[in-house]
Structures are given as C-alpha cells and as structure tokens.
Coordinates of N, CA and C in Angstrom, one line a residue:
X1 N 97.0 112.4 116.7 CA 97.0 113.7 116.1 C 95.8 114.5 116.8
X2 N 94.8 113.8 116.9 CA 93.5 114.4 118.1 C 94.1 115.0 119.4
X3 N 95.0 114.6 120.1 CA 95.3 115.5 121.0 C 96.4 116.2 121.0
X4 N 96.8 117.0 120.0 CA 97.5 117.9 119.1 C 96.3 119.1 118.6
X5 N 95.6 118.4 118.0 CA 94.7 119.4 117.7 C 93.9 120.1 118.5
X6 N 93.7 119.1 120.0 CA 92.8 119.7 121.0 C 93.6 120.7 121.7
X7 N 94.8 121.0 121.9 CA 95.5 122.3 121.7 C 95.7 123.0 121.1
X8 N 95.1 123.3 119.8 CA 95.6 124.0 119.0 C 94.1 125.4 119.1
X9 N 94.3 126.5 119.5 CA 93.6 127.9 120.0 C 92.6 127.8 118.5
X10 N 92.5 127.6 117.6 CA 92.3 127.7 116.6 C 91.0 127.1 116.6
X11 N 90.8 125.2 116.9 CA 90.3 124.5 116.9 C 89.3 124.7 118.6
X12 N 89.4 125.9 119.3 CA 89.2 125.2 121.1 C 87.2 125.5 120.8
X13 N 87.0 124.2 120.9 CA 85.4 124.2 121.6 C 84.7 122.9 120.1
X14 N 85.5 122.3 119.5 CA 85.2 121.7 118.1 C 85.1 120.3 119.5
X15 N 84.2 119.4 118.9 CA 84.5 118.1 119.6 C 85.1 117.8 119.3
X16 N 85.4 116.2 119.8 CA 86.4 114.7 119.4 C 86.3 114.6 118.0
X17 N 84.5 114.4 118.1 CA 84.3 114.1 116.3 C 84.9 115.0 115.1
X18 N 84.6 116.6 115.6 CA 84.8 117.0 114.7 C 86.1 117.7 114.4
X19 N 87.2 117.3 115.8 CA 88.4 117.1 115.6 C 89.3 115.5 114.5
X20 N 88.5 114.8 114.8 CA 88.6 113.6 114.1 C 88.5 114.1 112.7
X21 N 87.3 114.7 112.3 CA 86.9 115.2 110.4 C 88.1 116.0 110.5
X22 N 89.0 116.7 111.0 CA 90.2 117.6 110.7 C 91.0 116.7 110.7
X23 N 91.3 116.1 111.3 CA 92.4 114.9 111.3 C 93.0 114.0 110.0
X24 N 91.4 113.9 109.4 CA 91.3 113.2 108.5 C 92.0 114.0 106.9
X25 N 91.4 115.1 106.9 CA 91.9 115.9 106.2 C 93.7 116.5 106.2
X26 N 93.9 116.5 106.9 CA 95.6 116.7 107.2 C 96.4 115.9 106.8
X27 N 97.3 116.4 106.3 CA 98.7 115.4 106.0 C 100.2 116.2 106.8
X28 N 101.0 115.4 106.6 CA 102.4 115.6 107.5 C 103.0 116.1 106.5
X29 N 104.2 117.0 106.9 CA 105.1 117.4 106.2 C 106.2 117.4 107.2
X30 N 107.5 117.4 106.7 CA 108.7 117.2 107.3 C 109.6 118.3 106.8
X31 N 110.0 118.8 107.6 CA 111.0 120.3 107.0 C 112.3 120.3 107.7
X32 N 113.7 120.4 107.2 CA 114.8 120.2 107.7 C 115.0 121.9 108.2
X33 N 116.1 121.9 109.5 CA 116.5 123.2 109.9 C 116.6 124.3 108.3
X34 N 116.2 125.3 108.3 CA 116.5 126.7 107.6 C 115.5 126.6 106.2
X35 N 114.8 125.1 106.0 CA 113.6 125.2 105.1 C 113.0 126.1 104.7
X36 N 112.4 127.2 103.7 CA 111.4 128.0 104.2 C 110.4 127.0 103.8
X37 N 109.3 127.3 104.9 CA 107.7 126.7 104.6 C 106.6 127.7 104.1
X38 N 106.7 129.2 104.1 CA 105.9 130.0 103.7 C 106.6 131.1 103.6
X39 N 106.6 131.3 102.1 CA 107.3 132.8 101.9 C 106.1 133.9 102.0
X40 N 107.1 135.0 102.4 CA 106.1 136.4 102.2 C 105.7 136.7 101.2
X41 N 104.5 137.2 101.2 CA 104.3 137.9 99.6 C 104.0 136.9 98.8
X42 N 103.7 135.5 98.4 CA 103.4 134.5 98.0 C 102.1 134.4 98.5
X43 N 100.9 133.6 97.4 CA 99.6 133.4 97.9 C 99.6 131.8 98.1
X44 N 98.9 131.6 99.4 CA 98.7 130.2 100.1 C 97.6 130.1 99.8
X45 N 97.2 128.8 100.4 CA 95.9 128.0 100.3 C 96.2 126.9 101.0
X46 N 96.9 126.8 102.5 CA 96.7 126.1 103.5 C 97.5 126.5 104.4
X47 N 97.0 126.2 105.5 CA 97.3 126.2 107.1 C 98.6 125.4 107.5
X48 N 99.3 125.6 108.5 CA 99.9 125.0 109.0 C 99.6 124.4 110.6
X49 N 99.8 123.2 111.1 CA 99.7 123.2 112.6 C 100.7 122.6 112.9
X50 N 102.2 123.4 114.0 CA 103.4 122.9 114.2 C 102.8 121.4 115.3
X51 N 103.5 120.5 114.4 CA 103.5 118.7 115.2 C 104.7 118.7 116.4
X52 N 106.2 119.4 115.6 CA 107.4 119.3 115.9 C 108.2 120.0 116.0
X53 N 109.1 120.3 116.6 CA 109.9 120.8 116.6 C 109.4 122.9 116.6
X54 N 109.9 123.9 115.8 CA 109.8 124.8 116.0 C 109.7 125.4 114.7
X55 N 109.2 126.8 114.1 CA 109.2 127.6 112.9 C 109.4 129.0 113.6
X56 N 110.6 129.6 112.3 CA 110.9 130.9 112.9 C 110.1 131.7 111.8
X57 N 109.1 132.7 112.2 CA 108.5 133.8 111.7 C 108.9 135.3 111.4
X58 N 109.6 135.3 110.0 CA 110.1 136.7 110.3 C 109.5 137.8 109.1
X59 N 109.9 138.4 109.4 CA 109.6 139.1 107.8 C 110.8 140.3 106.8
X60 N 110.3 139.6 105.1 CA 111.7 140.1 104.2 C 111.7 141.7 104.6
X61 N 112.8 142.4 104.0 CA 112.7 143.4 103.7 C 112.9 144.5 105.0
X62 N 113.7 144.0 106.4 CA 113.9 144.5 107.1 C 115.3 145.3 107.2
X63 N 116.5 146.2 107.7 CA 117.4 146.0 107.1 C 118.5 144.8 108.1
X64 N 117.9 144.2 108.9 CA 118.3 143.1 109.9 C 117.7 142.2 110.1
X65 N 117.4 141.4 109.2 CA 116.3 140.1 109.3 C 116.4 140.2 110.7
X66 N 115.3 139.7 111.0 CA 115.2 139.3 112.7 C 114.0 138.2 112.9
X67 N 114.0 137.4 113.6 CA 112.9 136.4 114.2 C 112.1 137.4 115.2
X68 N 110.7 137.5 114.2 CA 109.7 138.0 115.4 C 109.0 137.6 116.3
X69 N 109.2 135.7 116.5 CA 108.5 135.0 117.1 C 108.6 133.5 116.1
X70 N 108.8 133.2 117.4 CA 109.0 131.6 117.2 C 107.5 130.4 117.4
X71 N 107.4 130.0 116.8 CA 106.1 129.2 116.9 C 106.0 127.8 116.9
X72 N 105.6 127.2 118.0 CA 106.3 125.7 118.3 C 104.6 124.6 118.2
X73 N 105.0 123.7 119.2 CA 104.1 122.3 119.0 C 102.5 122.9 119.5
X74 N 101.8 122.7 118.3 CA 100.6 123.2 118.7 C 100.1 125.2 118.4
X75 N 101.0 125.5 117.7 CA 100.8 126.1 117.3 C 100.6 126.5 115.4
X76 N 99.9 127.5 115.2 CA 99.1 127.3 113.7 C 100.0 128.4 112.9
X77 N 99.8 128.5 112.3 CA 100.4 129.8 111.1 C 100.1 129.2 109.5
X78 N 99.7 130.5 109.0 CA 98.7 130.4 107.6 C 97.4 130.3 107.4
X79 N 96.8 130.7 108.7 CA 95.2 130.7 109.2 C 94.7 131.4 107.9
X80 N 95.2 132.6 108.3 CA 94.6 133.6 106.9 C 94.4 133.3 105.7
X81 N 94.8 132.0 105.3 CA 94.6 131.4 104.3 C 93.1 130.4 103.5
X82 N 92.5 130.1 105.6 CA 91.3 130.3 105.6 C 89.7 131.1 105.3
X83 N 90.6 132.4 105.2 CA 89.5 133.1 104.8 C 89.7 133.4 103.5
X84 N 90.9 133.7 103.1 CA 90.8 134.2 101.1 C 92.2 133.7 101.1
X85 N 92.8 133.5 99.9 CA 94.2 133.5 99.3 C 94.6 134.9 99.3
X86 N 94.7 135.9 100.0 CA 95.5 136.9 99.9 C 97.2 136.6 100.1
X87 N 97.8 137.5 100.2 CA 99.3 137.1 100.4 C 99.9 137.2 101.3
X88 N 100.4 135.9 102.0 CA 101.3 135.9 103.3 C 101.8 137.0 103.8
X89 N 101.9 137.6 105.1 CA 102.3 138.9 105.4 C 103.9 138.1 106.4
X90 N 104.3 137.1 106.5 CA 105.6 137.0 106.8 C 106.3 135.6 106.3
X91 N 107.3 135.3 106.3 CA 107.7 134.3 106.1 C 108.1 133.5 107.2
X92 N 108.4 132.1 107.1 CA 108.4 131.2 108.3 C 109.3 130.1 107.5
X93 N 110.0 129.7 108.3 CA 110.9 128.8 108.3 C 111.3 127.9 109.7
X94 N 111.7 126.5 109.3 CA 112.2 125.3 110.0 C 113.2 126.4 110.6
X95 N 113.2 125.9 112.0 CA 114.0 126.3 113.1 C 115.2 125.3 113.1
X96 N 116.0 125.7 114.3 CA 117.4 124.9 114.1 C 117.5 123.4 114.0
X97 N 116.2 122.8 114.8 CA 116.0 121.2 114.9 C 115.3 120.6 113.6
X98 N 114.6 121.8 113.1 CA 113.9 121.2 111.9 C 112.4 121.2 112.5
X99 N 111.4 120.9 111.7 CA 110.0 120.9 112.3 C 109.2 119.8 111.1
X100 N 108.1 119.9 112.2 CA 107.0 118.8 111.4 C 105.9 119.2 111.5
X101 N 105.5 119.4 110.6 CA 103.8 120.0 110.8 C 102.6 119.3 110.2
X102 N 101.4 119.2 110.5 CA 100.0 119.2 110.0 C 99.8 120.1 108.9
X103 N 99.5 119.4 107.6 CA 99.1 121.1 106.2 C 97.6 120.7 106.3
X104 N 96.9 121.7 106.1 CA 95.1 121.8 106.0 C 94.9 122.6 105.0
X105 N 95.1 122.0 103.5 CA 94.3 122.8 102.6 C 93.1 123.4 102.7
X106 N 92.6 124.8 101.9 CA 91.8 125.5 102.0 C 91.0 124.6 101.3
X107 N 90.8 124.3 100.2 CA 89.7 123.6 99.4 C 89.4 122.3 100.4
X108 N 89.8 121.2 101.1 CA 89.7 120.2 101.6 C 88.6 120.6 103.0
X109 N 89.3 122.1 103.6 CA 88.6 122.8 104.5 C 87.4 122.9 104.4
X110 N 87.3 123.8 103.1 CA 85.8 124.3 103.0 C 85.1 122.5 102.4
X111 N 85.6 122.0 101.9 CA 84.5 121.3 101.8 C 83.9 120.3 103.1
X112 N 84.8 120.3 103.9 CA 84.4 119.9 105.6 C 83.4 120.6 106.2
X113 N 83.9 122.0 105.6 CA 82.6 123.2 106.4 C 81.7 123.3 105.8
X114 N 81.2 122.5 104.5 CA 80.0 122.4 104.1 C 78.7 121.4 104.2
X115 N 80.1 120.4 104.9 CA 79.7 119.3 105.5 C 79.0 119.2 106.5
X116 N 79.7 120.1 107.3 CA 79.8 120.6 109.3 C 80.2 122.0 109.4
X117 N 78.7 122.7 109.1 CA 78.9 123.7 109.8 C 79.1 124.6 110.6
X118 N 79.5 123.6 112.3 CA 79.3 124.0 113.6 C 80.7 124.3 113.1
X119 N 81.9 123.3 112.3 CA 83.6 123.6 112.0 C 83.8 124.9 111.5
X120 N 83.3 125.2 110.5 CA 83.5 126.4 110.0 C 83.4 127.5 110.6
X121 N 82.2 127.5 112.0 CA 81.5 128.5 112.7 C 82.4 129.1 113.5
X122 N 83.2 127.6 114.5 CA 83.9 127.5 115.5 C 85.2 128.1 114.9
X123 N 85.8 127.7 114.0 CA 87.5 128.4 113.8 C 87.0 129.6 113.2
X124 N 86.0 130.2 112.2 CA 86.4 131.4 111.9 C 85.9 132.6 112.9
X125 N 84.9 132.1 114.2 CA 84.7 132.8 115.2 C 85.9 132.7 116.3
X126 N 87.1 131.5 116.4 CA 88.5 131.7 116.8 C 89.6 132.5 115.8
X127 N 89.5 132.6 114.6 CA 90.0 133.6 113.6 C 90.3 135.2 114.1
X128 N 88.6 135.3 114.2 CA 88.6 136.7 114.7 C 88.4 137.1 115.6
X129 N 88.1 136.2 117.1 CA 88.7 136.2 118.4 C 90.4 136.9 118.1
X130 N 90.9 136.1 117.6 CA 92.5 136.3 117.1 C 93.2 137.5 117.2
X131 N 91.8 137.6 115.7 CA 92.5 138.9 115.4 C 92.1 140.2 115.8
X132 N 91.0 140.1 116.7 CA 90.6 141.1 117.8 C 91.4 141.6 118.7
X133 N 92.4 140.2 119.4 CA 93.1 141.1 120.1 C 94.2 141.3 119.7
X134 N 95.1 140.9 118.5 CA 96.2 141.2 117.8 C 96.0 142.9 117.8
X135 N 94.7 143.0 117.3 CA 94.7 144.7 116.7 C 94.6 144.9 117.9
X136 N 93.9 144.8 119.0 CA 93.8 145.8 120.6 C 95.3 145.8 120.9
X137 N 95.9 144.8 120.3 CA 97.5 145.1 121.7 C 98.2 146.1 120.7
X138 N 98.0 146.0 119.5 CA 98.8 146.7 118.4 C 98.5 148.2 118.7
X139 N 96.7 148.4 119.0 CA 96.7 149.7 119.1 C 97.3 150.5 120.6
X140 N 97.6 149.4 121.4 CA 97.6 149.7 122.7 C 98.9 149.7 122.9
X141 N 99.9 149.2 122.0 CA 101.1 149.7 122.3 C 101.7 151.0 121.0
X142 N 101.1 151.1 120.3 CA 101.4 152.4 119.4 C 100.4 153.8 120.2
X143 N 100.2 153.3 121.5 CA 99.8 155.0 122.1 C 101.1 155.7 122.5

C-alpha cells in the first residue's frame, strides 16, 4: 500500500514513515460496477484513494448526467473532507470494472496529525496547492 500512496499528489514529500502512519490508518473497500461511493450534497468524513480499477465523477442535477472525469489508481477524491464536513460538490461512482479503494477517515486523520505534525502540514499545504490551480484554470478559461 506504501507505494500507492507514494503516488498519490496528495501525500508527495511525506516520508516512508509517515506514509507507513497513513497506511496504518486506512482500510479497503470494494465497490462493484455502478456503486455510488459518494453522493452529492451528502456530508462526508473521509477520503478516498483509488487502489483499483476506476471511479466516475459526475454531478446530479444536470439535464444529461455526464461523467466529468474519471479518476483511476492513485488517485484521491473526498479530500475536502479533510478540512470540514461540508457537503460533497459531486458524486462518484464505481466505473464499469468496479473499483477498490483506500477510506481515510477524518477523525483517524486528525488524530495522526496531532501526532505528526509535519502530516498534517504536508497534505493540507498539497490541498491548497490543489486548489490554487483548480481556481487559476477555472478563472482562465471563463475569460
């Protein structure tokens, strides 16, 4: 699971060790094709990190559902769950093969980052790396 996590954007600059303290905390989950794993508009309190297979990201309330982006091995979704329980802004679902992922509860989280502060420093300073340039492309293609 350590070298799963050492690609995951989220985690980049945490050592061995303190990829290992994440490790420890994680559990598996198994999702068959068309599962949802995180509905919209619902409040979370943990992370995901795709192990397997693939998750489709879309969001309700369009008048053509559509997949906005697909998110495969080594990738995260539910970060924002990290900073507060606010409410999912999309929903995600097991792809056609089904998927497998890493869950990282918030409570299990924070009490690692109270443990090890360099953890907490490092992903929520990757957080907002993130979401720095999420908002620069967003503003840079609505000119």
């Amino acid at each position: 699971m350590i070298s799963l996590l050492k690609k995951v954007h989220l985690f980049n600059q945490l050592t061995e060790s303190e990829l290992a303290q994440l490790a420890g905390i994680a559990y598996e989950e198994s999702y068959e094709p068309g599962d949802i794993v995180v509905r919209q508009n619902t409040t979370g309190s943990e992370i995901y990190v795709v192990a397997e297979g693939a998750v489709d990201v879309f969001v309700d309330g369009l008048d053509d559902e559509r997949v906005l982006v697909v998110l495969g091995t080594g990738q995260v979704f539910g970060e924002m769950a990290l900073i507060g329980h606010g409410y999912r802004s999309a929903s995600c679902r097991a792809s056609r093969d089904g998927c497998k992922a890493y869950v990282i509860l918030f409570g299990d989280f924070n009490t690692l980052c109270e443990n090890n502060k360099n953890i907490g420093y490092v992903v929520m300073r990757n957080i907002a790396l993130d979401l720095a340039f999420k908002l620069r492309h967003r503003n840079l293609t609505n000119m």
